[in-house]
PDB file of C-alpha atoms in Angstrom:
ATOM      1  CA  MET A   1       0.121  -0.076  -0.341  1.00  0.00           C
ATOM      2  CA  LYS A   2       1.420   3.943  -1.407  1.00  0.00           C
ATOM      3  CA  HIS A   3       2.007   5.569   1.715  1.00  0.00           C
ATOM      4  CA  LEU A   4      -0.586   8.725   0.341  1.00  0.00           C
ATOM      5  CA  GLU A   5      -3.171   5.699   0.027  1.00  0.00           C
ATOM      6  CA  ARG A   6      -2.712   4.620   3.229  1.00  0.00           C
ATOM      7  CA  ILE A   7      -3.322   8.356   4.756  1.00  0.00           C
ATOM      8  CA  ILE A   8      -6.578   8.798   2.557  1.00  0.00           C
ATOM      9  CA  ALA A   9      -7.501   5.005   3.711  1.00  0.00           C
ATOM     10  CA  THR A  10      -6.751   6.221   7.643  1.00  0.00           C
ATOM     11  CA  PHE A  11      -9.007   9.352   7.674  1.00  0.00           C
ATOM     12  CA  ASN A  12     -12.067   7.415   5.923  1.00  0.00           C
ATOM     13  CA  GLY A  13     -11.470   4.585   8.102  1.00  0.00           C
ATOM     14  CA  THR A  14     -10.262   1.978   5.759  1.00  0.00           C
ATOM     15  CA  LYS A  15      -8.850  -0.675   6.367  1.00  0.00           C
ATOM     16  CA  THR A  16      -4.708  -0.677   5.944  1.00  0.00           C
ATOM     17  CA  ASP A  17      -1.847  -2.441   5.664  1.00  0.00           C
ATOM     18  CA  ARG A  18      -0.290  -0.277   9.261  1.00  0.00           C
ATOM     19  CA  ILE A  19      -0.849   2.390  10.659  1.00  0.00           C
ATOM     20  CA  PRO A  20       0.949   5.899   9.732  1.00  0.00           C
ATOM     21  CA  VAL A  21       3.876   7.428  11.077  1.00  0.00           C
ATOM     22  CA  ASP A  22       4.656  10.883  11.345  1.00  0.00           C
ATOM     23  CA  ALA A  23       7.081  13.014  13.314  1.00  0.00           C
ATOM     24  CA  TRP A  24       8.864  15.810  14.315  1.00  0.00           C
ATOM     25  CA  TRP A  25      12.121  16.583  15.131  1.00  0.00           C
ATOM     26  CA  SER A  26      14.186  19.479  16.641  1.00  0.00           C
ATOM     27  CA  LYS A  27      17.021  20.746  14.976  1.00  0.00           C
ATOM     28  CA  GLU A  28      19.556  19.234  17.260  1.00  0.00           C
ATOM     29  CA  ILE A  29      17.693  15.934  17.375  1.00  0.00           C
ATOM     30  CA  PHE A  30      17.602  15.917  14.010  1.00  0.00           C
ATOM     31  CA  GLU A  31      21.055  16.263  13.096  1.00  0.00           C
ATOM     32  CA  LYS A  32      21.726  13.992  15.777  1.00  0.00           C
ATOM     33  CA  ILE A  33      20.335  10.923  14.212  1.00  0.00           C
ATOM     34  CA  LYS A  34      21.696  12.019  10.755  1.00  0.00           C
ATOM     35  CA  LEU A  35      24.704  11.013  12.532  1.00  0.00           C
ATOM     36  CA  GLU A  36      25.023   8.015  14.433  1.00  0.00           C
ATOM     37  CA  ARG A  37      22.249   6.639  12.148  1.00  0.00           C
ATOM     38  CA  LYS A  38      23.715   7.657   8.565  1.00  0.00           C
ATOM     39  CA  GLU A  39      20.685   8.855   7.358  1.00  0.00           C
ATOM     40  CA  ASN A  40      18.036  11.497   6.968  1.00  0.00           C
ATOM     41  CA  PRO A  41      15.387  10.482  10.475  1.00  0.00           C
ATOM     42  CA  ILE A  42      12.354  10.584   7.885  1.00  0.00           C
ATOM     43  CA  MET A  43      13.693   8.224   5.702  1.00  0.00           C
ATOM     44  CA  HIS A  44      15.682   6.165   8.199  1.00  0.00           C
ATOM     45  CA  TYR A  45      12.314   5.125  10.155  1.00  0.00           C
ATOM     46  CA  GLY A  46      10.197   5.529   7.558  1.00  0.00           C
ATOM     47  CA  LEU A  47       7.631   8.129   7.974  1.00  0.00           C
ATOM     48  CA  ASP A  48       4.368   8.150   5.864  1.00  0.00           C
ATOM     49  CA  THR A  49       4.708  11.914   5.219  1.00  0.00           C
ATOM     50  CA  ARG A  50       6.093  14.650   3.410  1.00  0.00           C
ATOM     51  CA  ARG A  51       5.742  18.236   3.874  1.00  0.00           C
ATOM     52  CA  ILE A  52       6.548  21.472   1.984  1.00  0.00           C
ATOM     53  CA  PHE A  53       7.158  24.671   3.415  1.00  0.00           C
ATOM     54  CA  THR A  54       6.260  27.872   1.214  1.00  0.00           C
ATOM     55  CA  GLU A  55       6.355  30.557   3.992  1.00  0.00           C
ATOM     56  CA  ALA A  56       8.419  33.821   3.091  1.00  0.00           C
ATOM     57  CA  SER A  57      10.975  34.510   5.337  1.00  0.00           C
ATOM     58  CA  LEU A  58       9.145  37.117   6.227  1.00  0.00           C
ATOM     59  CA  LEU A  59       6.661  35.933   7.367  1.00  0.00           C
ATOM     60  CA  GLU A  60       8.698  33.369   9.788  1.00  0.00           C
ATOM     61  CA  ASN A  61       7.626  35.095  13.059  1.00  0.00           C
ATOM     62  CA  LYS A  62       8.560  38.476  11.962  1.00  0.00           C
ATOM     63  CA  TRP A  63       5.517  39.938  11.323  1.00  0.00           C
ATOM     64  CA  GLN A  64       6.444  43.210  13.316  1.00  0.00           C
ATOM     65  CA  ASP A  65       9.015  43.484  10.376  1.00  0.00           C
ATOM     66  CA  PHE A  66       6.167  43.067   7.533  1.00  0.00           C
ATOM     67  CA  LEU A  67       3.595  45.062   9.017  1.00  0.00           C
ATOM     68  CA  GLY A  68       5.703  48.089   9.585  1.00  0.00           C
ATOM     69  CA  VAL A  69       5.465  47.889  13.506  1.00  0.00           C
ATOM     70  CA  LYS A  70       7.293  49.274  15.973  1.00  0.00           C
ATOM     71  CA  GLU A  71       5.888  49.103  19.052  1.00  0.00           C
ATOM     72  CA  LYS A  72       3.573  46.620  21.194  1.00  0.00           C
ATOM     73  CA  GLU A  73       0.740  48.931  21.948  1.00  0.00           C
ATOM     74  CA  ILE A  74      -2.487  47.952  19.619  1.00  0.00           C
ATOM     75  CA  SER A  75      -3.516  51.368  19.312  1.00  0.00           C
ATOM     76  CA  VAL A  76       0.028  52.212  16.958  1.00  0.00           C
ATOM     77  CA  TYR A  77      -1.438  50.251  13.718  1.00  0.00           C
ATOM     78  CA  GLN A  78      -1.847  51.821  10.584  1.00  0.00           C
ATOM     79  CA  TYR A  79      -3.909  50.956   7.405  1.00  0.00           C
ATOM     80  CA  PRO A  80      -3.356  49.958   4.541  1.00  0.00           C
ATOM     81  CA  PHE A  81      -1.740  47.072   5.489  1.00  0.00           C
ATOM     82  CA  PRO A  82       2.313  46.580   2.858  1.00  0.00           C
ATOM     83  CA  GLU A  83       2.042  45.011  -0.113  1.00  0.00           C
ATOM     84  CA  ILE A  84       0.438  41.980  -0.399  1.00  0.00           C
ATOM     85  CA  GLU A  85       3.858  41.023  -2.439  1.00  0.00           C
ATOM     86  CA  MET A  86       5.847  41.416   0.462  1.00  0.00           C
ATOM     87  CA  ALA A  87       4.330  38.323   1.264  1.00  0.00           C
ATOM     88  CA  GLU A  88       5.170  36.395  -1.912  1.00  0.00           C
ATOM     89  CA  THR A  89       5.454  32.592  -0.923  1.00  0.00           C
ATOM     90  CA  LYS A  90       8.695  30.511  -2.191  1.00  0.00           C
ATOM     91  CA  THR A  91       6.890  28.561  -4.825  1.00  0.00           C
ATOM     92  CA  ALA A  92      10.070  28.560  -7.068  1.00  0.00           C
ATOM     93  CA  GLY A  93      10.112  24.420  -8.080  1.00  0.00           C
ATOM     94  CA  LEU A  94       6.802  24.008  -6.106  1.00  0.00           C
ATOM     95  CA  ASP A  95       4.740  22.465  -9.441  1.00  0.00           C
ATOM     96  CA  ALA A  96       7.773  20.082  -9.731  1.00  0.00           C
ATOM     97  CA  ARG A  97       8.157  19.121  -5.994  1.00  0.00           C
ATOM     98  CA  VAL A  98       4.227  18.335  -5.616  1.00  0.00           C
ATOM     99  CA  ILE A  99       4.810  15.753  -8.599  1.00  0.00           C
ATOM    100  CA  GLU A 100       8.380  14.190  -7.742  1.00  0.00           C
ATOM    101  CA  ILE A 101       6.182  13.592  -3.901  1.00  0.00           C
ATOM    102  CA  LYS A 102       3.136  12.562  -4.970  1.00  0.00           C
ATOM    103  CA  ASN A 103       5.455   9.867  -8.293  1.00  0.00           C
ATOM    104  CA  ASP A 104       6.733   8.595  -5.204  1.00  0.00           C
ATOM    105  CA  GLY A 105       3.892   7.537  -3.725  1.00  0.00           C
ATOM    106  CA  TYR A 106       3.925   9.782  -0.808  1.00  0.00           C
ATOM    107  CA  PRO A 107       1.314  12.440   0.744  1.00  0.00           C
ATOM    108  CA  ALA A 108       2.337  16.059  -0.747  1.00  0.00           C
ATOM    109  CA  ILE A 109       1.393  18.121   2.458  1.00  0.00           C
ATOM    110  CA  GLY A 110       1.482  21.530   2.276  1.00  0.00           C
ATOM    111  CA  HIS A 111       2.039  24.116   5.505  1.00  0.00           C
ATOM    112  CA  ILE A 112       1.186  27.202   6.034  1.00  0.00           C
ATOM    113  CA  GLY A 113       1.427  27.518   9.788  1.00  0.00           C
ATOM    114  CA  SER A 114      -0.603  30.412  12.407  1.00  0.00           C
ATOM    115  CA  ILE A 115      -3.768  30.840  10.503  1.00  0.00           C
ATOM    116  CA  CYS A 116      -3.500  34.583  12.086  1.00  0.00           C
ATOM    117  CA  PHE A 117      -3.354  33.910  15.954  1.00  0.00           C
ATOM    118  CA  GLU A 118       0.004  33.339  16.938  1.00  0.00           C
ATOM    119  CA  ALA A 119       0.905  35.830  13.889  1.00  0.00           C
ATOM    120  CA  ILE A 120      -0.972  38.518  15.602  1.00  0.00           C
ATOM    121  CA  HIS A 121       0.350  37.479  19.598  1.00  0.00           C
ATOM    122  CA  ASN A 122       4.132  38.056  17.855  1.00  0.00           C
ATOM    123  CA  ILE A 123       3.969  41.606  16.993  1.00  0.00           C
ATOM    124  CA  THR A 124       1.832  43.027  20.137  1.00  0.00           C
ATOM    125  CA  GLY A 125       2.719  40.402  22.563  1.00  0.00           C
ATOM    126  CA  MET A 126       0.189  37.832  24.832  1.00  0.00           C
ATOM    127  CA  GLU A 127      -0.683  40.076  27.378  1.00  0.00           C
ATOM    128  CA  GLU A 128      -1.713  43.041  25.028  1.00  0.00           C
ATOM    129  CA  LEU A 129      -3.363  40.957  22.689  1.00  0.00           C
ATOM    130  CA  PHE A 130      -5.990  39.345  25.455  1.00  0.00           C
ATOM    131  CA  MET A 131      -6.591  42.958  26.662  1.00  0.00           C
ATOM    132  CA  ALA A 132      -7.275  44.133  23.097  1.00  0.00           C
ATOM    133  CA  PHE A 133      -9.995  41.128  23.245  1.00  0.00           C
ATOM    134  CA  TYR A 134     -12.233  44.021  25.225  1.00  0.00           C
ATOM    135  CA  ASP A 135     -10.830  47.661  24.453  1.00  0.00           C
ATOM    136  CA  LYS A 136      -9.713  47.362  20.742  1.00  0.00           C
ATOM    137  CA  TYR A 137     -11.860  44.284  19.587  1.00  0.00           C
ATOM    138  CA  ASP A 138     -11.922  45.674  15.858  1.00  0.00           C
ATOM    139  CA  ILE A 139      -8.665  46.565  15.588  1.00  0.00           C
ATOM    140  CA  VAL A 140      -7.395  43.259  16.239  1.00  0.00           C
ATOM    141  CA  ASP A 141     -10.352  41.842  13.771  1.00  0.00           C
ATOM    142  CA  GLU A 142      -9.281  43.631  11.205  1.00  0.00           C
ATOM    143  CA  ILE A 143      -5.912  42.860  11.561  1.00  0.00           C
ATOM    144  CA  CYS A 144      -6.646  38.965  11.867  1.00  0.00           C
ATOM    145  CA  LYS A 145      -8.668  39.283   8.285  1.00  0.00           C
ATOM    146  CA  GLU A 146      -5.546  40.431   6.542  1.00  0.00           C
ATOM    147  CA  ILE A 147      -3.033  38.038   7.935  1.00  0.00           C
ATOM    148  CA  THR A 148      -5.592  35.812   7.537  1.00  0.00           C
ATOM    149  CA  ASN A 149      -5.802  36.974   3.867  1.00  0.00           C
ATOM    150  CA  ILE A 150      -2.568  36.036   3.211  1.00  0.00           C
ATOM    151  CA  LYS A 151      -2.593  32.600   4.720  1.00  0.00           C
ATOM    152  CA  ILE A 152      -5.449  32.085   2.285  1.00  0.00           C
ATOM    153  CA  GLU A 153      -3.244  32.908  -0.540  1.00  0.00           C
ATOM    154  CA  MET A 154      -0.370  30.663   0.476  1.00  0.00           C
ATOM    155  CA  ALA A 155      -2.853  27.437   1.012  1.00  0.00           C
ATOM    156  CA  VAL A 156      -4.411  28.275  -2.901  1.00  0.00           C
ATOM    157  CA  ARG A 157      -1.087  28.349  -4.202  1.00  0.00           C
ATOM    158  CA  LEU A 158      -0.236  25.542  -2.614  1.00  0.00           C
ATOM    159  CA  VAL A 159      -3.808  23.721  -3.417  1.00  0.00           C
ATOM    160  CA  ARG A 160      -3.575  24.853  -7.079  1.00  0.00           C
ATOM    161  CA  ALA A 161      -0.134  22.976  -7.733  1.00  0.00           C
ATOM    162  CA  GLY A 162      -1.733  19.438  -6.773  1.00  0.00           C
ATOM    163  CA  VAL A 163      -0.791  19.048  -2.376  1.00  0.00           C
ATOM    164  CA  ASP A 164      -3.127  16.474  -0.714  1.00  0.00           C
ATOM    165  CA  ILE A 165      -3.463  18.129   2.259  1.00  0.00           C
ATOM    166  CA  ILE A 166      -3.001  21.487   4.040  1.00  0.00           C
ATOM    167  CA  HIS A 167      -1.181  22.072   7.247  1.00  0.00           C
ATOM    168  CA  MET A 168      -2.576  24.219   9.266  1.00  0.00           C
ATOM    169  CA  GLY A 169      -3.378  25.738  13.047  1.00  0.00           C
ATOM    170  CA  ASP A 170      -2.553  28.338  15.800  1.00  0.00           C
ATOM    171  CA  ASP A 171      -1.541  27.112  19.391  1.00  0.00           C
ATOM    172  CA  PHE A 172      -4.960  27.710  20.776  1.00  0.00           C
ATOM    173  CA  GLY A 173      -4.659  25.688  23.992  1.00  0.00           C
ATOM    174  CA  SER A 174      -3.025  24.901  27.558  1.00  0.00           C
ATOM    175  CA  GLN A 175      -2.069  22.666  30.112  1.00  0.00           C
ATOM    176  CA  LYS A 176      -5.650  23.316  31.598  1.00  0.00           C
ATOM    177  CA  GLY A 177      -7.824  24.723  28.702  1.00  0.00           C
ATOM    178  CA  LEU A 178      -8.501  27.722  26.488  1.00  0.00           C
ATOM    179  CA  LEU A 179      -6.299  30.226  26.315  1.00  0.00           C
ATOM    180  CA  MET A 180      -9.260  32.528  25.649  1.00  0.00           C
ATOM    181  CA  SER A 181     -12.950  31.814  26.191  1.00  0.00           C
ATOM    182  CA  PRO A 182     -14.716  29.820  23.573  1.00  0.00           C
ATOM    183  CA  GLY A 183     -17.133  32.751  22.956  1.00  0.00           C
ATOM    184  CA  ILE A 184     -14.048  35.151  22.031  1.00  0.00           C
ATOM    185  CA  TRP A 185     -12.369  31.909  20.118  1.00  0.00           C
ATOM    186  CA  ARG A 186     -15.708  31.510  18.004  1.00  0.00           C
ATOM    187  CA  LYS A 187     -16.195  35.136  17.472  1.00  0.00           C
ATOM    188  CA  LEU A 188     -12.552  35.941  16.414  1.00  0.00           C
ATOM    189  CA  PHE A 189     -11.103  32.940  14.902  1.00  0.00           C
ATOM    190  CA  LYS A 190     -13.822  30.592  14.209  1.00  0.00           C
ATOM    191  CA  PRO A 191     -14.674  32.352  11.127  1.00  0.00           C
ATOM    192  CA  LYS A 192     -11.102  32.789   9.637  1.00  0.00           C
ATOM    193  CA  ILE A 193     -10.635  29.178   9.728  1.00  0.00           C
ATOM    194  CA  GLU A 194     -13.723  28.834   8.074  1.00  0.00           C
ATOM    195  CA  LYS A 195     -12.877  31.044   5.346  1.00  0.00           C
ATOM    196  CA  THR A 196      -9.772  29.474   5.003  1.00  0.00           C
ATOM    197  CA  ILE A 197     -10.897  25.856   5.028  1.00  0.00           C
ATOM    198  CA  ASN A 198     -13.495  26.804   2.754  1.00  0.00           C
ATOM    199  CA  ALA A 199     -11.106  28.641  -0.145  1.00  0.00           C
ATOM    200  CA  ILE A 200      -9.107  25.160   0.511  1.00  0.00           C
ATOM    201  CA  LYS A 201     -12.142  23.038  -0.253  1.00  0.00           C
ATOM    202  CA  ASP A 202     -13.851  25.517  -3.177  1.00  0.00           C
ATOM    203  CA  ILE A 203     -10.353  24.402  -5.504  1.00  0.00           C
ATOM    204  CA  LYS A 204      -9.968  21.025  -4.363  1.00  0.00           C
ATOM    205  CA  GLY A 205     -13.409  19.359  -2.838  1.00  0.00           C
ATOM    206  CA  ASP A 206     -10.971  16.598  -1.768  1.00  0.00           C
ATOM    207  CA  CYS A 207      -7.960  18.191  -0.342  1.00  0.00           C
ATOM    208  CA  LEU A 208      -7.974  16.923   3.785  1.00  0.00           C
ATOM    209  CA  VAL A 209      -7.264  19.572   6.065  1.00  0.00           C
ATOM    210  CA  PHE A 210      -4.909  19.050   8.672  1.00  0.00           C
ATOM    211  CA  PHE A 211      -5.172  21.479  11.963  1.00  0.00           C
ATOM    212  CA  HIS A 212      -2.712  21.537  14.821  1.00  0.00           C
ATOM    213  CA  SER A 213      -3.494  23.114  18.102  1.00  0.00           C
ATOM    214  CA  ASP A 214      -1.011  22.256  20.827  1.00  0.00           C
ATOM    215  CA  GLY A 215      -3.082  21.929  24.804  1.00  0.00           C
ATOM    216  CA  ASP A 216      -6.655  20.918  25.967  1.00  0.00           C
ATOM    217  CA  VAL A 217      -9.002  22.263  23.174  1.00  0.00           C
ATOM    218  CA  SER A 218     -12.027  19.605  23.720  1.00  0.00           C
ATOM    219  CA  SER A 219     -14.042  23.078  24.269  1.00  0.00           C
ATOM    220  CA  ILE A 220     -13.910  23.529  20.532  1.00  0.00           C
ATOM    221  CA  ILE A 221     -13.366  19.947  18.640  1.00  0.00           C
ATOM    222  CA  ALA A 222     -16.797  19.627  17.825  1.00  0.00           C
ATOM    223  CA  ASP A 223     -16.714  23.006  16.453  1.00  0.00           C
ATOM    224  CA  LEU A 224     -13.300  22.428  14.463  1.00  0.00           C
ATOM    225  CA  ILE A 225     -15.401  19.602  12.755  1.00  0.00           C
ATOM    226  CA  GLU A 226     -18.373  21.742  12.086  1.00  0.00           C
ATOM    227  CA  VAL A 227     -16.061  24.329   9.904  1.00  0.00           C
ATOM    228  CA  GLY A 228     -14.009  21.268   8.581  1.00  0.00           C
ATOM    229  CA  VAL A 229     -11.442  20.026   9.788  1.00  0.00           C
ATOM    230  CA  ASP A 230     -10.343  16.420   8.727  1.00  0.00           C
ATOM    231  CA  PHE A 231      -7.215  16.004  11.080  1.00  0.00           C
ATOM    232  CA  LEU A 232      -6.514  16.886  14.183  1.00  0.00           C
ATOM    233  CA  ASN A 233      -3.432  17.544  16.060  1.00  0.00           C
ATOM    234  CA  PRO A 234      -1.805  16.439  18.444  1.00  0.00           C
ATOM    235  CA  VAL A 235      -4.418  15.287  20.467  1.00  0.00           C
ATOM    236  CA  GLN A 236      -2.287  15.664  23.944  1.00  0.00           C
ATOM    237  CA  PRO A 237      -3.039  12.761  26.387  1.00  0.00           C
ATOM    238  CA  GLU A 238      -1.503  14.777  29.114  1.00  0.00           C
ATOM    239  CA  CYS A 239      -4.443  18.294  29.133  1.00  0.00           C
ATOM    240  CA  MET A 240      -6.691  16.030  27.133  1.00  0.00           C
ATOM    241  CA  ASP A 241      -8.937  12.355  28.267  1.00  0.00           C
ATOM    242  CA  ILE A 242      -8.259  11.005  24.624  1.00  0.00           C
ATOM    243  CA  ARG A 243      -9.997   8.003  25.207  1.00  0.00           C
ATOM    244  CA  GLU A 244     -13.519  10.510  26.148  1.00  0.00           C
ATOM    245  CA  ILE A 245     -12.295  12.874  22.606  1.00  0.00           C
ATOM    246  CA  SER A 246     -11.987   9.566  20.812  1.00  0.00           C
ATOM    247  CA  LYS A 247     -15.499   8.175  22.145  1.00  0.00           C
ATOM    248  CA  ARG A 248     -17.357  11.565  21.271  1.00  0.00           C
ATOM    249  CA  TYR A 249     -15.313  12.490  17.846  1.00  0.00           C
ATOM    250  CA  GLY A 250     -13.487   9.543  16.463  1.00  0.00           C
ATOM    251  CA  GLU A 251     -16.679   8.301  13.678  1.00  0.00           C
ATOM    252  CA  LYS A 252     -16.655  12.693  12.819  1.00  0.00           C
ATOM    253  CA  ILE A 253     -12.642  13.566  12.726  1.00  0.00           C
ATOM    254  CA  ALA A 254      -9.710  11.729  11.794  1.00  0.00           C
ATOM    255  CA  PHE A 255      -6.763  11.850  14.647  1.00  0.00           C
ATOM    256  CA  TRP A 256      -2.791  12.600  14.154  1.00  0.00           C
ATOM    257  CA  GLY A 257      -0.438  12.463  17.119  1.00  0.00           C
ATOM    258  CA  GLY A 258      -1.243  11.099  20.227  1.00  0.00           C
ATOM    259  CA  VAL A 259       1.922   9.822  21.800  1.00  0.00           C
ATOM    260  CA  GLY A 260       2.541  13.182  24.652  1.00  0.00           C
ATOM    261  CA  THR A 261       6.265  13.556  24.623  1.00  0.00           C
ATOM    262  CA  GLN A 262       6.307  15.264  27.913  1.00  0.00           C
ATOM    263  CA  GLU A 263       6.827  12.119  29.543  1.00  0.00           C
ATOM    264  CA  THR A 264       6.826   9.226  26.442  1.00  0.00           C
ATOM    265  CA  PHE A 265      10.553   9.623  25.315  1.00  0.00           C
ATOM    266  CA  TYR A 266      12.217   9.641  28.406  1.00  0.00           C
ATOM    267  CA  ARG A 267      10.601   6.857  29.500  1.00  0.00           C
ATOM    268  CA  ASP A 268      12.130   2.963  29.704  1.00  0.00           C
ATOM    269  CA  LYS A 269      11.488   0.730  26.890  1.00  0.00           C
ATOM    270  CA  ASP A 270       8.262  -1.143  28.510  1.00  0.00           C
ATOM    271  CA  PHE A 271       6.714   2.354  29.476  1.00  0.00           C
ATOM    272  CA  ILE A 272       7.042   3.597  25.317  1.00  0.00           C
ATOM    273  CA  PHE A 273       5.654   0.131  23.887  1.00  0.00           C
ATOM    274  CA  GLU A 274       2.606   0.042  26.802  1.00  0.00           C
ATOM    275  CA  THR A 275       2.599   4.026  25.393  1.00  0.00           C
ATOM    276  CA  VAL A 276       2.137   2.978  21.529  1.00  0.00           C
ATOM    277  CA  LYS A 277      -0.122  -0.113  22.326  1.00  0.00           C
ATOM    278  CA  ASN A 278      -2.355   1.953  24.430  1.00  0.00           C
ATOM    279  CA  THR A 279      -3.173   5.162  21.715  1.00  0.00           C
ATOM    280  CA  ILE A 280      -3.786   2.888  18.735  1.00  0.00           C
ATOM    281  CA  GLU A 281      -6.103   0.970  21.284  1.00  0.00           C
ATOM    282  CA  ILE A 282      -7.512   4.210  22.598  1.00  0.00           C
ATOM    283  CA  LEU A 283      -7.502   6.820  19.381  1.00  0.00           C
ATOM    284  CA  GLY A 284      -7.158   4.024  16.340  1.00  0.00           C
ATOM    285  CA  GLN A 285     -10.217   2.299  17.732  1.00  0.00           C
ATOM    286  CA  THR A 286     -12.497   3.780  14.150  1.00  0.00           C
ATOM    287  CA  LYS A 287      -8.818   2.849  12.192  1.00  0.00           C
ATOM    288  CA  ARG A 288      -8.526   7.486  11.338  1.00  0.00           C
ATOM    289  CA  LEU A 289      -4.933   7.578  13.547  1.00  0.00           C
ATOM    290  CA  VAL A 290      -1.910   8.380  11.587  1.00  0.00           C
ATOM    291  CA  ILE A 291       0.210   7.745  15.360  1.00  0.00           C
ATOM    292  CA  SER A 292       3.033  10.465  15.725  1.00  0.00           C
ATOM    293  CA  PRO A 293       4.829  11.903  18.603  1.00  0.00           C
ATOM    294  CA  THR A 294       2.235  15.321  19.732  1.00  0.00           C
ATOM    295  CA  HIS A 295       5.364  17.796  19.595  1.00  0.00           C
ATOM    296  CA  MET A 296       9.040  17.961  18.775  1.00  0.00           C
ATOM    297  CA  ILE A 297      11.361  15.076  20.034  1.00  0.00           C
ATOM    298  CA  GLN A 298      13.923  17.277  21.427  1.00  0.00           C
ATOM    299  CA  GLY A 299      17.752  17.381  21.225  1.00  0.00           C
ATOM    300  CA  ASP A 300      17.995  15.050  25.079  1.00  0.00           C
ATOM    301  CA  VAL A 301      16.142  11.983  24.042  1.00  0.00           C
ATOM    302  CA  PRO A 302      17.956   9.549  23.939  1.00  0.00           C
ATOM    303  CA  LEU A 303      18.002   7.709  20.512  1.00  0.00           C
ATOM    304  CA  GLU A 304      17.243   4.530  21.525  1.00  0.00           C
ATOM    305  CA  ASN A 305      13.908   5.484  22.971  1.00  0.00           C
ATOM    306  CA  ILE A 306      13.237   7.239  19.150  1.00  0.00           C
ATOM    307  CA  ASP A 307      14.128   3.143  17.966  1.00  0.00           C
ATOM    308  CA  TYR A 308      11.892   1.877  20.722  1.00  0.00           C
ATOM    309  CA  PHE A 309       8.670   4.383  19.329  1.00  0.00           C
ATOM    310  CA  PHE A 310       9.045   3.416  15.993  1.00  0.00           C
ATOM    311  CA  GLU A 311       9.034  -0.289  17.095  1.00  0.00           C
ATOM    312  CA  ALA A 312       6.302  -0.366  19.459  1.00  0.00           C
ATOM    313  CA  VAL A 313       4.252   1.173  15.585  1.00  0.00           C
ATOM    314  CA  LYS A 314       5.016  -1.713  13.993  1.00  0.00           C
ATOM    315  CA  LEU A 315       4.367  -3.993  16.629  1.00  0.00           C
ATOM    316  CA  TYR A 316       1.010  -2.694  17.513  1.00  0.00           C
ATOM    317  CA  GLY A 317      -0.093  -1.098  14.250  1.00  0.00           C
ATOM    318  CA  SER A 318       0.087  -4.029  11.727  1.00  0.00           C
ATOM    319  CA  ASN A 319      -3.229  -4.876  10.178  1.00  0.00           C
ATOM    320  CA  LYS A 320      -2.208  -7.936   8.779  1.00  0.00           C
TER     321      LYS A 320
END
């Protein structure tokens, strides 16, 4: 079974030869694996995914520079927005890269990053932004709309190039719930996520949407399903009841992640194997799970523990 076929079958909840696997790496551990294992980790561990990053350098967490904002006080924001050309994506060779990935049997995953929340708090600072939700809402809303429009242009370019999945998201959760009230989230951010997904689906109805948010986002999962999210990531077990999440939403959305990195990769082999086994049994009940670490594997993780994770996935994830 080819990797793309495996991912699509997983989304549909149909039988696959094995559970698909993905992973994230810090730069330090990525280079350490390359050095020790003599191979790129993506190839060494047989990941089912291939990502394409196209965000222009001006937008890589440098939104203050891009917008010309020199202070964090939101009231200094001046219209109009800079010319959209400043945010052009790095599209050189994009179409050929998508074709190459798909010809090799992998899903081409286009990464557009933050829809607008992380981008705007990079501009303003978190504390100032949260206060502005209440006393400068219209300004915040307008900035978020402009940022979202830029991200929609990125997504559209990727979809027209033929990608199979758009990877998007924003870190709305903390360890104990949303960083804001569900009401504010639904008023300010939900419509922008929906607008982005609609733009994607209008061009390519079968393009899947992968949505990432750290933390406990239990209170908005139903909303994410409503606006068209196909895969929820990372489904963080340290702060969400994954058994309850699977029970309530397993028939309505596919899961991507599930193996917490705050503890699992620092424990012994038996713990890692048991965690992988339990994750597959719980989140994979409807066969709609791409298993992966919930966050980047960090540089201080022993390499043998990474090996144990992939060995456990191979052992417990086979459907033969």
